[in-house]
PDB file of C-alpha atoms and ligand atoms in Angstrom:
ATOM      1  CA  MET A   1      19.839  17.654  20.224  1.00  0.00           C
ATOM      2  CA  ILE A   2      18.430  15.049  22.550  1.00  0.00           C
ATOM      3  CA  ILE A   3      15.097  13.977  21.091  1.00  0.00           C
ATOM      4  CA  ASP A   4      12.625  14.113  23.969  1.00  0.00           C
ATOM      5  CA  GLY A   5      10.374  11.105  23.433  1.00  0.00           C
ATOM      6  CA  LYS A   6       8.321  11.831  26.535  1.00  0.00           C
ATOM      7  CA  ALA A   7       7.474  15.376  25.419  1.00  0.00           C
ATOM      8  CA  ILE A   8       6.620  14.228  21.888  1.00  0.00           C
ATOM      9  CA  ALA A   9       4.515  11.384  23.295  1.00  0.00           C
ATOM     10  CA  GLN A  10       2.522  13.891  25.375  1.00  0.00           C
ATOM     11  CA  GLU A  11       2.079  16.112  22.312  1.00  0.00           C
ATOM     12  CA  VAL A  12       0.797  13.187  20.221  1.00  0.00           C
ATOM     13  CA  ARG A  13      -1.454  11.981  23.045  1.00  0.00           C
ATOM     14  CA  ALA A  14      -3.001  15.438  23.507  1.00  0.00           C
ATOM     15  CA  GLU A  15      -3.826  15.552  19.781  1.00  0.00           C
ATOM     16  CA  VAL A  16      -5.363  12.068  19.955  1.00  0.00           C
ATOM     17  CA  LYS A  17      -7.453  13.099  22.970  1.00  0.00           C
ATOM     18  CA  THR A  18      -8.896  16.005  20.992  1.00  0.00           C
ATOM     19  CA  ARG A  19      -9.713  13.732  18.023  1.00  0.00           C
ATOM     20  CA  SER A  20     -11.195  11.131  20.373  1.00  0.00           C
ATOM     21  CA  ALA A  21     -13.475  13.746  21.968  1.00  0.00           C
ATOM     22  CA  ALA A  22     -14.539  14.970  18.521  1.00  0.00           C
ATOM     23  CA  PHE A  23     -15.354  11.361  17.544  1.00  0.00           C
ATOM     24  CA  PHE A  24     -17.506  10.960  20.664  1.00  0.00           C
ATOM     25  CA  GLU A  25     -19.315  14.220  19.935  1.00  0.00           C
ATOM     26  CA  ARG A  26     -20.111  13.178  16.362  1.00  0.00           C
ATOM     27  CA  THR A  27     -21.079   9.554  16.984  1.00  0.00           C
ATOM     28  CA  GLY A  28     -22.179   9.393  20.635  1.00  0.00           C
ATOM     29  CA  ARG A  29     -19.837   6.488  21.314  1.00  0.00           C
ATOM     30  CA  ARG A  30     -16.215   6.023  22.245  1.00  0.00           C
ATOM     31  CA  ALA A  31     -13.642   4.321  20.039  1.00  0.00           C
ATOM     32  CA  GLY A  32     -12.983   0.758  21.238  1.00  0.00           C
ATOM     33  CA  LEU A  33      -9.784  -1.289  21.465  1.00  0.00           C
ATOM     34  CA  ALA A  34      -9.734  -5.031  22.169  1.00  0.00           C
ATOM     35  CA  VAL A  35      -6.436  -6.414  23.441  1.00  0.00           C
ATOM     36  CA  VAL A  36      -5.839 -10.157  23.227  1.00  0.00           C
ATOM     37  CA  LEU A  37      -3.381 -11.386  25.818  1.00  0.00           C
ATOM     38  CA  ILE A  38      -2.423 -15.067  25.808  1.00  0.00           C
ATOM     39  CA  GLY A  39      -0.300 -16.460  28.628  1.00  0.00           C
ATOM     40  CA  GLU A  40       1.597 -14.781  31.444  1.00  0.00           C
ATOM     41  CA  ASP A  41       4.669 -13.170  29.847  1.00  0.00           C
ATOM     42  CA  PRO A  42       5.628 -10.551  32.488  1.00  0.00           C
ATOM     43  CA  ALA A  43       6.752  -7.911  29.958  1.00  0.00           C
ATOM     44  CA  SER A  44       3.511  -8.379  27.999  1.00  0.00           C
ATOM     45  CA  LEU A  45       1.460  -7.838  31.167  1.00  0.00           C
ATOM     46  CA  VAL A  46       3.233  -4.501  31.712  1.00  0.00           C
ATOM     47  CA  TYR A  47       2.861  -3.430  28.064  1.00  0.00           C
ATOM     48  CA  VAL A  48      -0.847  -4.279  28.064  1.00  0.00           C
ATOM     49  CA  ARG A  49      -1.420  -2.372  31.304  1.00  0.00           C
ATOM     50  CA  ASN A  50       0.307   0.697  29.805  1.00  0.00           C
ATOM     51  CA  LYS A  51      -1.842   0.470  26.693  1.00  0.00           C
ATOM     52  CA  MET A  52      -5.044   0.297  28.763  1.00  0.00           C
ATOM     53  CA  THR A  53      -3.954   3.346  30.778  1.00  0.00           C
ATOM     54  CA  ALA A  54      -3.217   5.284  27.585  1.00  0.00           C
ATOM     55  CA  CYS A  55      -6.665   4.382  26.231  1.00  0.00           C
ATOM     56  CA  GLU A  56      -8.304   5.643  29.389  1.00  0.00           C
ATOM     57  CA  GLU A  57      -6.349   8.890  29.206  1.00  0.00           C
ATOM     58  CA  VAL A  58      -7.569   9.723  25.706  1.00  0.00           C
ATOM     59  CA  GLY A  59     -11.153   8.472  26.125  1.00  0.00           C
ATOM     60  CA  ILE A  60     -11.004   5.108  24.332  1.00  0.00           C
ATOM     61  CA  ASN A  61     -12.919   2.084  25.671  1.00  0.00           C
ATOM     62  CA  SER A  62     -10.467  -0.761  26.048  1.00  0.00           C
ATOM     63  CA  GLU A  63     -10.998  -4.351  27.062  1.00  0.00           C
ATOM     64  CA  THR A  64      -8.400  -7.081  27.595  1.00  0.00           C
ATOM     65  CA  TYR A  65      -9.398 -10.602  26.528  1.00  0.00           C
ATOM     66  CA  ARG A  66      -7.191 -13.188  28.233  1.00  0.00           C
ATOM     67  CA  LEU A  67      -6.521 -16.786  27.353  1.00  0.00           C
ATOM     68  CA  PRO A  68      -4.339 -19.173  29.359  1.00  0.00           C
ATOM     69  CA  GLN A  69      -0.791 -20.092  28.273  1.00  0.00           C
ATOM     70  CA  ALA A  70      -2.070 -23.494  27.134  1.00  0.00           C
ATOM     71  CA  ALA A  71      -4.850 -22.063  24.939  1.00  0.00           C
ATOM     72  CA  SER A  72      -5.294 -23.934  21.671  1.00  0.00           C
ATOM     73  CA  GLN A  73      -4.953 -22.462  18.201  1.00  0.00           C
ATOM     74  CA  ALA A  74      -8.707 -22.951  17.725  1.00  0.00           C
ATOM     75  CA  GLU A  75      -9.510 -20.990  20.898  1.00  0.00           C
ATOM     76  CA  ALA A  76      -7.220 -18.125  19.922  1.00  0.00           C
ATOM     77  CA  ASP A  77      -8.558 -18.071  16.344  1.00  0.00           C
ATOM     78  CA  ALA A  78     -12.158 -18.093  17.600  1.00  0.00           C
ATOM     79  CA  LEU A  79     -11.560 -15.202  19.995  1.00  0.00           C
ATOM     80  CA  VAL A  80     -10.018 -12.973  17.326  1.00  0.00           C
ATOM     81  CA  SER A  81     -12.722 -13.928  14.813  1.00  0.00           C
ATOM     82  CA  ALA A  82     -15.429 -12.966  17.316  1.00  0.00           C
ATOM     83  CA  LEU A  83     -13.767  -9.588  17.967  1.00  0.00           C
ATOM     84  CA  ALA A  84     -13.490  -9.070  14.222  1.00  0.00           C
ATOM     85  CA  CYS A  85     -17.309  -9.143  14.007  1.00  0.00           C
ATOM     86  CA  ASP A  86     -17.971  -7.053  17.128  1.00  0.00           C
ATOM     87  CA  PRO A  87     -19.210  -3.605  16.049  1.00  0.00           C
ATOM     88  CA  SER A  88     -18.083  -1.971  19.321  1.00  0.00           C
ATOM     89  CA  VAL A  89     -14.471  -2.962  18.556  1.00  0.00           C
ATOM     90  CA  ASP A  90     -12.612  -0.566  16.245  1.00  0.00           C
ATOM     91  CA  GLY A  91      -9.130  -1.936  16.805  1.00  0.00           C
ATOM     92  CA  ILE A  92      -7.756  -5.365  17.710  1.00  0.00           C
ATOM     93  CA  LEU A  93      -4.296  -5.871  19.129  1.00  0.00           C
ATOM     94  CA  VAL A  94      -2.838  -9.308  19.744  1.00  0.00           C
ATOM     95  CA  GLN A  95      -0.027  -8.866  22.241  1.00  0.00           C
ATOM     96  CA  LEU A  96       3.152 -10.556  20.999  1.00  0.00           C
ATOM     97  CA  PRO A  97       5.067 -12.746  21.613  1.00  0.00           C
ATOM     98  CA  LEU A  98       2.542 -15.574  21.717  1.00  0.00           C
ATOM     99  CA  PRO A  99       3.198 -18.957  23.355  1.00  0.00           C
ATOM    100  CA  ALA A 100       5.451 -20.959  21.019  1.00  0.00           C
ATOM    101  CA  HIS A 101       2.808 -23.575  20.096  1.00  0.00           C
ATOM    102  CA  LEU A 102       0.545 -20.945  18.497  1.00  0.00           C
ATOM    103  CA  ASP A 103       0.774 -19.790  14.875  1.00  0.00           C
ATOM    104  CA  ALA A 104       0.877 -15.983  15.210  1.00  0.00           C
ATOM    105  CA  GLN A 105       0.307 -15.264  11.502  1.00  0.00           C
ATOM    106  CA  GLU A 106      -2.770 -17.497  11.477  1.00  0.00           C
ATOM    107  CA  ILE A 107      -4.219 -15.509  14.398  1.00  0.00           C
ATOM    108  CA  LEU A 108      -3.209 -12.102  13.002  1.00  0.00           C
ATOM    109  CA  ALA A 109      -4.776 -12.992   9.646  1.00  0.00           C
ATOM    110  CA  ARG A 110      -8.174 -13.021  11.376  1.00  0.00           C
ATOM    111  CA  ILE A 111      -7.920  -9.313  12.191  1.00  0.00           C
ATOM    112  CA  PRO A 112      -9.763  -7.404   9.454  1.00  0.00           C
ATOM    113  CA  PRO A 113      -7.436  -4.817   7.835  1.00  0.00           C
ATOM    114  CA  GLU A 114      -9.584  -1.935   9.109  1.00  0.00           C
ATOM    115  CA  LYS A 115      -9.141  -3.146  12.723  1.00  0.00           C
ATOM    116  CA  ASP A 116      -5.435  -3.992  12.473  1.00  0.00           C
ATOM    117  CA  VAL A 117      -4.167  -1.108  14.636  1.00  0.00           C
ATOM    118  CA  ASP A 118      -0.773  -2.778  15.150  1.00  0.00           C
ATOM    119  CA  GLY A 119      -0.184  -3.339  11.431  1.00  0.00           C
ATOM    120  CA  PHE A 120       1.323  -6.799  11.949  1.00  0.00           C
ATOM    121  CA  SER A 121      -0.925  -8.802   9.602  1.00  0.00           C
ATOM    122  CA  ALA A 122       0.350  -9.998   6.233  1.00  0.00           C
ATOM    123  CA  TYR A 123      -2.287  -7.799   4.529  1.00  0.00           C
ATOM    124  CA  SER A 124      -1.132  -4.629   6.296  1.00  0.00           C
ATOM    125  CA  MET A 125       2.548  -5.426   5.682  1.00  0.00           C
ATOM    126  CA  GLY A 126       1.755  -6.160   2.038  1.00  0.00           C
ATOM    127  CA  ASN A 127       0.005  -2.822   1.574  1.00  0.00           C
ATOM    128  CA  LEU A 128       2.869  -0.997   3.256  1.00  0.00           C
ATOM    129  CA  THR A 129       5.291  -2.711   0.879  1.00  0.00           C
ATOM    130  CA  LEU A 130       3.193  -1.714  -2.137  1.00  0.00           C
ATOM    131  CA  GLY A 131       2.896   1.887  -0.952  1.00  0.00           C
ATOM    132  CA  LEU A 132      -0.875   1.539  -0.484  1.00  0.00           C
ATOM    133  CA  PRO A 133      -2.765   2.956   2.519  1.00  0.00           C
ATOM    134  CA  ALA A 134      -1.871   0.625   5.390  1.00  0.00           C
ATOM    135  CA  SER A 135      -1.960   0.170   9.131  1.00  0.00           C
ATOM    136  CA  VAL A 136       1.651   0.495  10.193  1.00  0.00           C
ATOM    137  CA  ALA A 137       3.342  -0.998  13.247  1.00  0.00           C
ATOM    138  CA  CYS A 138       3.352   1.489  16.123  1.00  0.00           C
ATOM    139  CA  THR A 139       7.073   1.491  16.944  1.00  0.00           C
ATOM    140  CA  PRO A 140       8.312   2.412  13.460  1.00  0.00           C
ATOM    141  CA  SER A 141       5.413   4.890  13.145  1.00  0.00           C
ATOM    142  CA  GLY A 142       6.594   6.383  16.428  1.00  0.00           C
ATOM    143  CA  VAL A 143      10.126   6.720  15.060  1.00  0.00           C
ATOM    144  CA  MET A 144       8.764   8.678  12.088  1.00  0.00           C
ATOM    145  CA  GLU A 145       6.860  10.952  14.520  1.00  0.00           C
ATOM    146  CA  LEU A 146      10.075  11.553  16.464  1.00  0.00           C
ATOM    147  CA  LEU A 147      12.021  12.407  13.303  1.00  0.00           C
ATOM    148  CA  GLN A 148       9.332  14.689  11.890  1.00  0.00           C
ATOM    149  CA  ARG A 149       8.534  16.492  15.124  1.00  0.00           C
ATOM    150  CA  SER A 150      12.239  17.062  15.866  1.00  0.00           C
ATOM    151  CA  GLY A 151      12.812  18.548  12.436  1.00  0.00           C
ATOM    152  CA  VAL A 152      15.119  15.784  11.159  1.00  0.00           C
ATOM    153  CA  THR A 153      14.970  15.740   7.341  1.00  0.00           C
ATOM    154  CA  VAL A 154      14.529  12.251   5.902  1.00  0.00           C
ATOM    155  CA  ARG A 155      14.201  12.932   2.165  1.00  0.00           C
ATOM    156  CA  GLY A 156      17.402  12.203   0.255  1.00  0.00           C
ATOM    157  CA  LYS A 157      19.225  11.000   3.377  1.00  0.00           C
ATOM    158  CA  HIS A 158      20.960   7.645   3.765  1.00  0.00           C
ATOM    159  CA  ALA A 159      19.150   5.714   6.477  1.00  0.00           C
ATOM    160  CA  VAL A 160      20.637   2.529   7.918  1.00  0.00           C
ATOM    161  CA  VAL A 161      18.268   0.257   9.823  1.00  0.00           C
ATOM    162  CA  LEU A 162      19.928  -2.261  12.122  1.00  0.00           C
ATOM    163  CA  GLY A 163      17.529  -5.195  12.394  1.00  0.00           C
ATOM    164  CA  ARG A 164      15.059  -6.825   9.996  1.00  0.00           C
ATOM    165  CA  SER A 165      12.294  -8.087  12.283  1.00  0.00           C
ATOM    166  CA  ASN A 166       8.711  -7.993  11.023  1.00  0.00           C
ATOM    167  CA  ILE A 167       7.611  -5.708  13.848  1.00  0.00           C
ATOM    168  CA  VAL A 168      10.420  -3.135  13.785  1.00  0.00           C
ATOM    169  CA  GLY A 169      13.216  -3.409  11.204  1.00  0.00           C
ATOM    170  CA  LYS A 170      11.245  -4.208   8.026  1.00  0.00           C
ATOM    171  CA  PRO A 171       8.357  -1.734   8.487  1.00  0.00           C
ATOM    172  CA  MET A 172      10.891   0.876   9.657  1.00  0.00           C
ATOM    173  CA  ALA A 173      12.871   0.499   6.439  1.00  0.00           C
ATOM    174  CA  LEU A 174       9.683   0.724   4.345  1.00  0.00           C
ATOM    175  CA  LEU A 175       8.533   3.909   6.116  1.00  0.00           C
ATOM    176  CA  LEU A 176      11.917   5.557   5.615  1.00  0.00           C
ATOM    177  CA  LEU A 177      11.835   4.518   1.962  1.00  0.00           C
ATOM    178  CA  ALA A 178       8.330   5.957   1.595  1.00  0.00           C
ATOM    179  CA  ALA A 179       9.689   9.199   3.062  1.00  0.00           C
ATOM    180  CA  ASP A 180      12.310   9.260   0.277  1.00  0.00           C
ATOM    181  CA  ALA A 181      15.366   8.127   2.223  1.00  0.00           C
ATOM    182  CA  THR A 182      17.875   5.769   0.625  1.00  0.00           C
ATOM    183  CA  VAL A 183      17.691   2.766   2.902  1.00  0.00           C
ATOM    184  CA  THR A 184      20.151   0.041   3.887  1.00  0.00           C
ATOM    185  CA  ILE A 185      18.920  -2.812   6.085  1.00  0.00           C
ATOM    186  CA  CYS A 186      21.504  -4.636   8.205  1.00  0.00           C
ATOM    187  CA  HIS A 187      21.164  -7.880  10.133  1.00  0.00           C
ATOM    188  CA  SER A 188      23.215 -10.526  11.875  1.00  0.00           C
ATOM    189  CA  LYS A 189      24.732 -11.814   8.613  1.00  0.00           C
ATOM    190  CA  THR A 190      25.712  -8.365   7.304  1.00  0.00           C
ATOM    191  CA  THR A 191      29.417  -8.133   6.641  1.00  0.00           C
ATOM    192  CA  ASP A 192      31.242  -4.895   7.338  1.00  0.00           C
ATOM    193  CA  LEU A 193      28.435  -3.564   9.494  1.00  0.00           C
ATOM    194  CA  LYS A 194      30.615  -0.856  10.990  1.00  0.00           C
ATOM    195  CA  SER A 195      31.483   0.841   7.713  1.00  0.00           C
ATOM    196  CA  LEU A 196      27.840   0.727   6.565  1.00  0.00           C
ATOM    197  CA  CYS A 197      26.714   2.346   9.817  1.00  0.00           C
ATOM    198  CA  CYS A 198      29.369   5.034   9.422  1.00  0.00           C
ATOM    199  CA  THR A 199      27.705   6.179   6.187  1.00  0.00           C
ATOM    200  CA  ALA A 200      24.306   6.654   7.825  1.00  0.00           C
ATOM    201  CA  ASP A 201      22.764  10.115   8.073  1.00  0.00           C
ATOM    202  CA  ILE A 202      19.991   8.422  10.032  1.00  0.00           C
ATOM    203  CA  LEU A 203      20.856   5.311  12.028  1.00  0.00           C
ATOM    204  CA  VAL A 204      18.003   3.293  13.529  1.00  0.00           C
ATOM    205  CA  ALA A 205      19.155   0.618  15.963  1.00  0.00           C
ATOM    206  CA  ALA A 206      16.707  -2.246  16.537  1.00  0.00           C
ATOM    207  CA  VAL A 207      19.021  -5.125  17.338  1.00  0.00           C
ATOM    208  CA  GLY A 208      18.071  -6.013  20.908  1.00  0.00           C
ATOM    209  CA  LYS A 209      21.691  -6.042  22.099  1.00  0.00           C
ATOM    210  CA  PRO A 210      22.664  -3.659  24.890  1.00  0.00           C
ATOM    211  CA  ARG A 211      25.008  -0.820  23.806  1.00  0.00           C
ATOM    212  CA  PHE A 212      25.783  -2.596  20.521  1.00  0.00           C
ATOM    213  CA  VAL A 213      26.324   0.628  18.544  1.00  0.00           C
ATOM    214  CA  THR A 214      29.583   2.263  19.586  1.00  0.00           C
ATOM    215  CA  ALA A 215      30.986   5.701  18.730  1.00  0.00           C
ATOM    216  CA  ASP A 216      33.119   4.322  15.887  1.00  0.00           C
ATOM    217  CA  MET A 217      29.924   3.150  14.130  1.00  0.00           C
ATOM    218  CA  VAL A 218      28.322   6.575  14.083  1.00  0.00           C
ATOM    219  CA  LYS A 219      28.892   9.348  11.531  1.00  0.00           C
ATOM    220  CA  GLU A 220      29.474  12.837  12.868  1.00  0.00           C
ATOM    221  CA  GLY A 221      26.266  14.842  12.606  1.00  0.00           C
ATOM    222  CA  ALA A 222      24.022  11.787  12.172  1.00  0.00           C
ATOM    223  CA  ALA A 223      20.575  11.340  13.745  1.00  0.00           C
ATOM    224  CA  VAL A 224      20.580   8.192  15.881  1.00  0.00           C
ATOM    225  CA  ILE A 225      17.314   6.540  16.858  1.00  0.00           C
ATOM    226  CA  ASP A 226      17.631   3.842  19.486  1.00  0.00           C
ATOM    227  CA  VAL A 227      14.703   1.428  19.454  1.00  0.00           C
ATOM    228  CA  GLY A 228      16.351  -1.114  21.743  1.00  0.00           C
ATOM    229  CA  ILE A 229      14.963  -1.865  25.167  1.00  0.00           C
ATOM    230  CA  ASN A 230      17.394  -3.979  27.185  1.00  0.00           C
ATOM    231  CA  ARG A 231      17.697  -4.589  30.884  1.00  0.00           C
ATOM    232  CA  VAL A 232      21.234  -4.688  32.289  1.00  0.00           C
ATOM    233  CA  ASP A 233      21.765  -5.028  36.047  1.00  0.00           C
ATOM    234  CA  GLY A 234      18.133  -4.096  36.569  1.00  0.00           C
ATOM    235  CA  LYS A 235      18.438  -0.868  34.537  1.00  0.00           C
ATOM    236  CA  LEU A 236      17.038  -0.090  31.096  1.00  0.00           C
ATOM    237  CA  CYS A 237      19.421   0.701  28.282  1.00  0.00           C
ATOM    238  CA  GLY A 238      19.240   0.883  24.518  1.00  0.00           C
ATOM    239  CA  ASP A 239      21.153  -0.671  21.631  1.00  0.00           C
ATOM    240  CA  VAL A 240      23.401   2.403  21.413  1.00  0.00           C
ATOM    241  CA  LYS A 241      26.274   3.323  23.712  1.00  0.00           C
ATOM    242  CA  TYR A 242      24.585   6.624  24.438  1.00  0.00           C
ATOM    243  CA  ALA A 243      27.380   8.382  26.361  1.00  0.00           C
ATOM    244  CA  GLU A 244      29.843   7.724  23.518  1.00  0.00           C
ATOM    245  CA  ALA A 245      27.523   8.566  20.633  1.00  0.00           C
ATOM    246  CA  GLU A 246      25.797  11.645  22.040  1.00  0.00           C
ATOM    247  CA  PRO A 247      28.742  14.090  21.673  1.00  0.00           C
ATOM    248  CA  ILE A 248      29.246  13.129  17.999  1.00  0.00           C
ATOM    249  CA  VAL A 249      25.704  13.169  16.661  1.00  0.00           C
ATOM    250  CA  GLU A 250      23.279  15.901  15.636  1.00  0.00           C
ATOM    251  CA  ALA A 251      20.291  14.212  17.273  1.00  0.00           C
ATOM    252  CA  ILE A 252      19.768  11.137  19.433  1.00  0.00           C
ATOM    253  CA  THR A 253      17.003   9.416  21.387  1.00  0.00           C
ATOM    254  CA  PRO A 254      17.713   8.331  24.967  1.00  0.00           C
ATOM    255  CA  VAL A 255      16.589   5.035  26.524  1.00  0.00           C
ATOM    256  CA  PRO A 256      14.398   5.296  28.488  1.00  0.00           C
ATOM    257  CA  GLY A 257      12.576   8.430  27.363  1.00  0.00           C
ATOM    258  CA  GLY A 258      12.884   7.986  23.593  1.00  0.00           C
ATOM    259  CA  VAL A 259      11.125   5.659  21.156  1.00  0.00           C
ATOM    260  CA  GLY A 260       9.449   3.544  23.842  1.00  0.00           C
ATOM    261  CA  SER A 261       7.613   6.575  25.211  1.00  0.00           C
ATOM    262  CA  VAL A 262       5.931   7.416  21.937  1.00  0.00           C
ATOM    263  CA  THR A 263       4.818   3.936  20.800  1.00  0.00           C
ATOM    264  CA  THR A 264       1.703   3.778  22.990  1.00  0.00           C
ATOM    265  CA  SER A 265       0.619   7.278  21.996  1.00  0.00           C
ATOM    266  CA  VAL A 266       0.832   6.221  18.360  1.00  0.00           C
ATOM    267  CA  LEU A 267      -1.249   3.131  19.110  1.00  0.00           C
ATOM    268  CA  VAL A 268      -4.137   5.095  20.647  1.00  0.00           C
ATOM    269  CA  GLY A 269      -3.967   7.406  17.634  1.00  0.00           C
ATOM    270  CA  HIS A 270      -4.377   4.401  15.340  1.00  0.00           C
ATOM    271  CA  VAL A 271      -7.462   3.268  17.304  1.00  0.00           C
ATOM    272  CA  VAL A 272      -9.186   6.644  16.970  1.00  0.00           C
ATOM    273  CA  GLU A 273      -8.305   6.826  13.252  1.00  0.00           C
ATOM    274  CA  ALA A 274      -9.748   3.317  12.731  1.00  0.00           C
ATOM    275  CA  ALA A 275     -12.962   4.310  14.533  1.00  0.00           C
ATOM    276  CA  MET A 276     -13.290   7.494  12.482  1.00  0.00           C
ATOM    277  CA  ARG A 277     -12.755   5.655   9.192  1.00  0.00           C
ATOM    278  CA  LYS A 278     -15.370   3.049  10.149  1.00  0.00           C
ATOM    279  CA  ALA A 279     -17.915   5.692  11.120  1.00  0.00           C
ATOM    280  CA  ASN A 280     -16.977   7.999   8.239  1.00  0.00           C
ATOM    281  CA  ALA A 281     -16.614  10.619  10.977  1.00  0.00           C
TER     282      ALA A 281
HETATM  283  P1  NDP B   1      14.371  -9.217  17.017  1.00  0.00           P
HETATM  284  O1  NDP B   1      15.199 -10.041  17.931  1.00  0.00           O
HETATM  285  O2  NDP B   1      13.153  -9.783  16.408  1.00  0.00           O
HETATM  286  O3  NDP B   1      15.301  -8.708  15.804  1.00  0.00           O
HETATM  287  C1  NDP B   1      16.607  -8.293  16.031  1.00  0.00           C
HETATM  288  C2  NDP B   1      17.263  -7.993  14.717  1.00  0.00           C
HETATM  289  O4  NDP B   1      18.603  -7.609  14.973  1.00  0.00           O
HETATM  290  C3  NDP B   1      17.306  -9.200  13.771  1.00  0.00           C
HETATM  291  O5  NDP B   1      16.975  -8.804  12.466  1.00  0.00           O
HETATM  292  C4  NDP B   1      18.759  -9.662  13.853  1.00  0.00           C
HETATM  293  O6  NDP B   1      19.271 -10.185  12.649  1.00  0.00           O
HETATM  294  C5  NDP B   1      19.471  -8.348  14.140  1.00  0.00           C
HETATM  295  N1  NDP B   1      20.744  -8.618  14.813  1.00  0.00           N
HETATM  296  C6  NDP B   1      20.972  -9.402  15.886  1.00  0.00           C
HETATM  297  N2  NDP B   1      22.292  -9.432  16.180  1.00  0.00           N
HETATM  298  C7  NDP B   1      22.909  -8.664  15.261  1.00  0.00           C
HETATM  299  C8  NDP B   1      24.249  -8.324  15.005  1.00  0.00           C
HETATM  300  N3  NDP B   1      25.245  -8.786  15.779  1.00  0.00           N
HETATM  301  N4  NDP B   1      24.521  -7.513  13.980  1.00  0.00           N
HETATM  302  C9  NDP B   1      23.533  -7.038  13.187  1.00  0.00           C
HETATM  303  N5  NDP B   1      22.221  -7.329  13.372  1.00  0.00           N
HETATM  304  C10 NDP B   1      21.918  -8.138  14.394  1.00  0.00           C
HETATM  305  O7  NDP B   1      14.063  -7.878  17.810  1.00  0.00           O
HETATM  306  P2  NDP B   1      12.898  -6.779  17.579  1.00  0.00           P
HETATM  307  O8  NDP B   1      13.023  -6.201  16.229  1.00  0.00           O
HETATM  308  O9  NDP B   1      11.601  -7.307  18.036  1.00  0.00           O
HETATM  309  O10 NDP B   1      13.366  -5.691  18.665  1.00  0.00           O
HETATM  310  C11 NDP B   1      14.613  -5.046  18.579  1.00  0.00           C
HETATM  311  C12 NDP B   1      14.807  -4.210  19.837  1.00  0.00           C
HETATM  312  O11 NDP B   1      13.793  -3.230  19.905  1.00  0.00           O
HETATM  313  C13 NDP B   1      14.701  -5.013  21.145  1.00  0.00           C
HETATM  314  O12 NDP B   1      15.582  -4.444  22.083  1.00  0.00           O
HETATM  315  C14 NDP B   1      13.262  -4.772  21.579  1.00  0.00           C
HETATM  316  O13 NDP B   1      13.112  -4.868  22.982  1.00  0.00           O
HETATM  317  C15 NDP B   1      13.078  -3.347  21.127  1.00  0.00           C
HETATM  318  N6  NDP B   1      11.672  -2.993  20.863  1.00  0.00           N
HETATM  319  C16 NDP B   1      11.280  -1.756  21.263  1.00  0.00           C
HETATM  320  C17 NDP B   1      10.007  -1.333  21.035  1.00  0.00           C
HETATM  321  C18 NDP B   1       9.642   0.059  21.449  1.00  0.00           C
HETATM  322  O14 NDP B   1       8.489   0.403  21.433  1.00  0.00           O
HETATM  323  N7  NDP B   1      10.610   0.904  21.789  1.00  0.00           N
HETATM  324  C19 NDP B   1       9.003  -2.188  20.416  1.00  0.00           C
HETATM  325  C20 NDP B   1       9.557  -3.443  19.912  1.00  0.00           C
HETATM  326  C21 NDP B   1      10.837  -3.820  20.164  1.00  0.00           C
HETATM  327  P3  NDP B   1      18.748 -11.595  12.019  1.00  0.00           P
HETATM  328  O15 NDP B   1      17.438 -11.263  11.383  1.00  0.00           O
HETATM  329  O16 NDP B   1      19.802 -11.940  11.056  1.00  0.00           O
HETATM  330  O17 NDP B   1      18.609 -12.544  13.171  1.00  0.00           O
END
């Protein structure tokens, strides 16, 4: 089975649109997302544009607040603090990566938990770790949507997560654990990576290295989720050698058209949920 991220993204987005319309009907206002964009990172500009388009599609008011590359910590902190107090803002997203001179955690800490639609703050990550209600990062949430909506059973399975970043690997592992998988997290210092991967019923690749996962790292009948987005010779590819792995596995996500497609739909869902919780709608 090739997991169709685009189709699932459309499905999720249609559901969010319905909830967004219901929110408008009940409260007379639209849910609001504030996006903070600092600097000129070309990939970030594209991601932010896609997020704004998705908001428009589902009936969310979105506004991008831009600061120059050289913005100071105080300016960035002040902007996020002001958005935190703005009643028209239900969700705040600080587009990462930030310029190197800025302390990202310091800025993220200013997002109140109820507006943290990206789930990157220490508070949200802490709650996720404790199994308490939490905002969860959109990419790992999207992976769980893909698994659930494609009928891949997680409970009791051995899931191997390649990568331990704060935005993908760690929250991914925690979500799989919460869904009753037995989870192994691998990283650049893991020894015998290949044999660990070969025991995975569910293999999530979030390494950021093109075609890193080869056929001899994949168990027959596994579900392989490729989070990687890499550009090689101007073309997008994932962290998995798709052509090699696809004939062996039970289910796999392509790149493009897999995880990346669903992330933005999950984000707009988080914004509407945050607005509903705030309004008790
Ligand atoms: P990071 O670079 O932050 O993390 C990469 C992880 O992979 C690290 O934990 C690193 O280990 C590990 N790693 C690197 N090399 C190896 C190796 N040889 N063997 C085992 N592990 C290794 O990346 P992100 O988590 O931010 O992103 C991962 C990928 O996902 C990227 O391609 C990114 O573009 C993509 N992405 C996709 C999104 C989507 O919506 N589809 C959203 C976000 C990211 P260590 O910690 O030891 O350094």
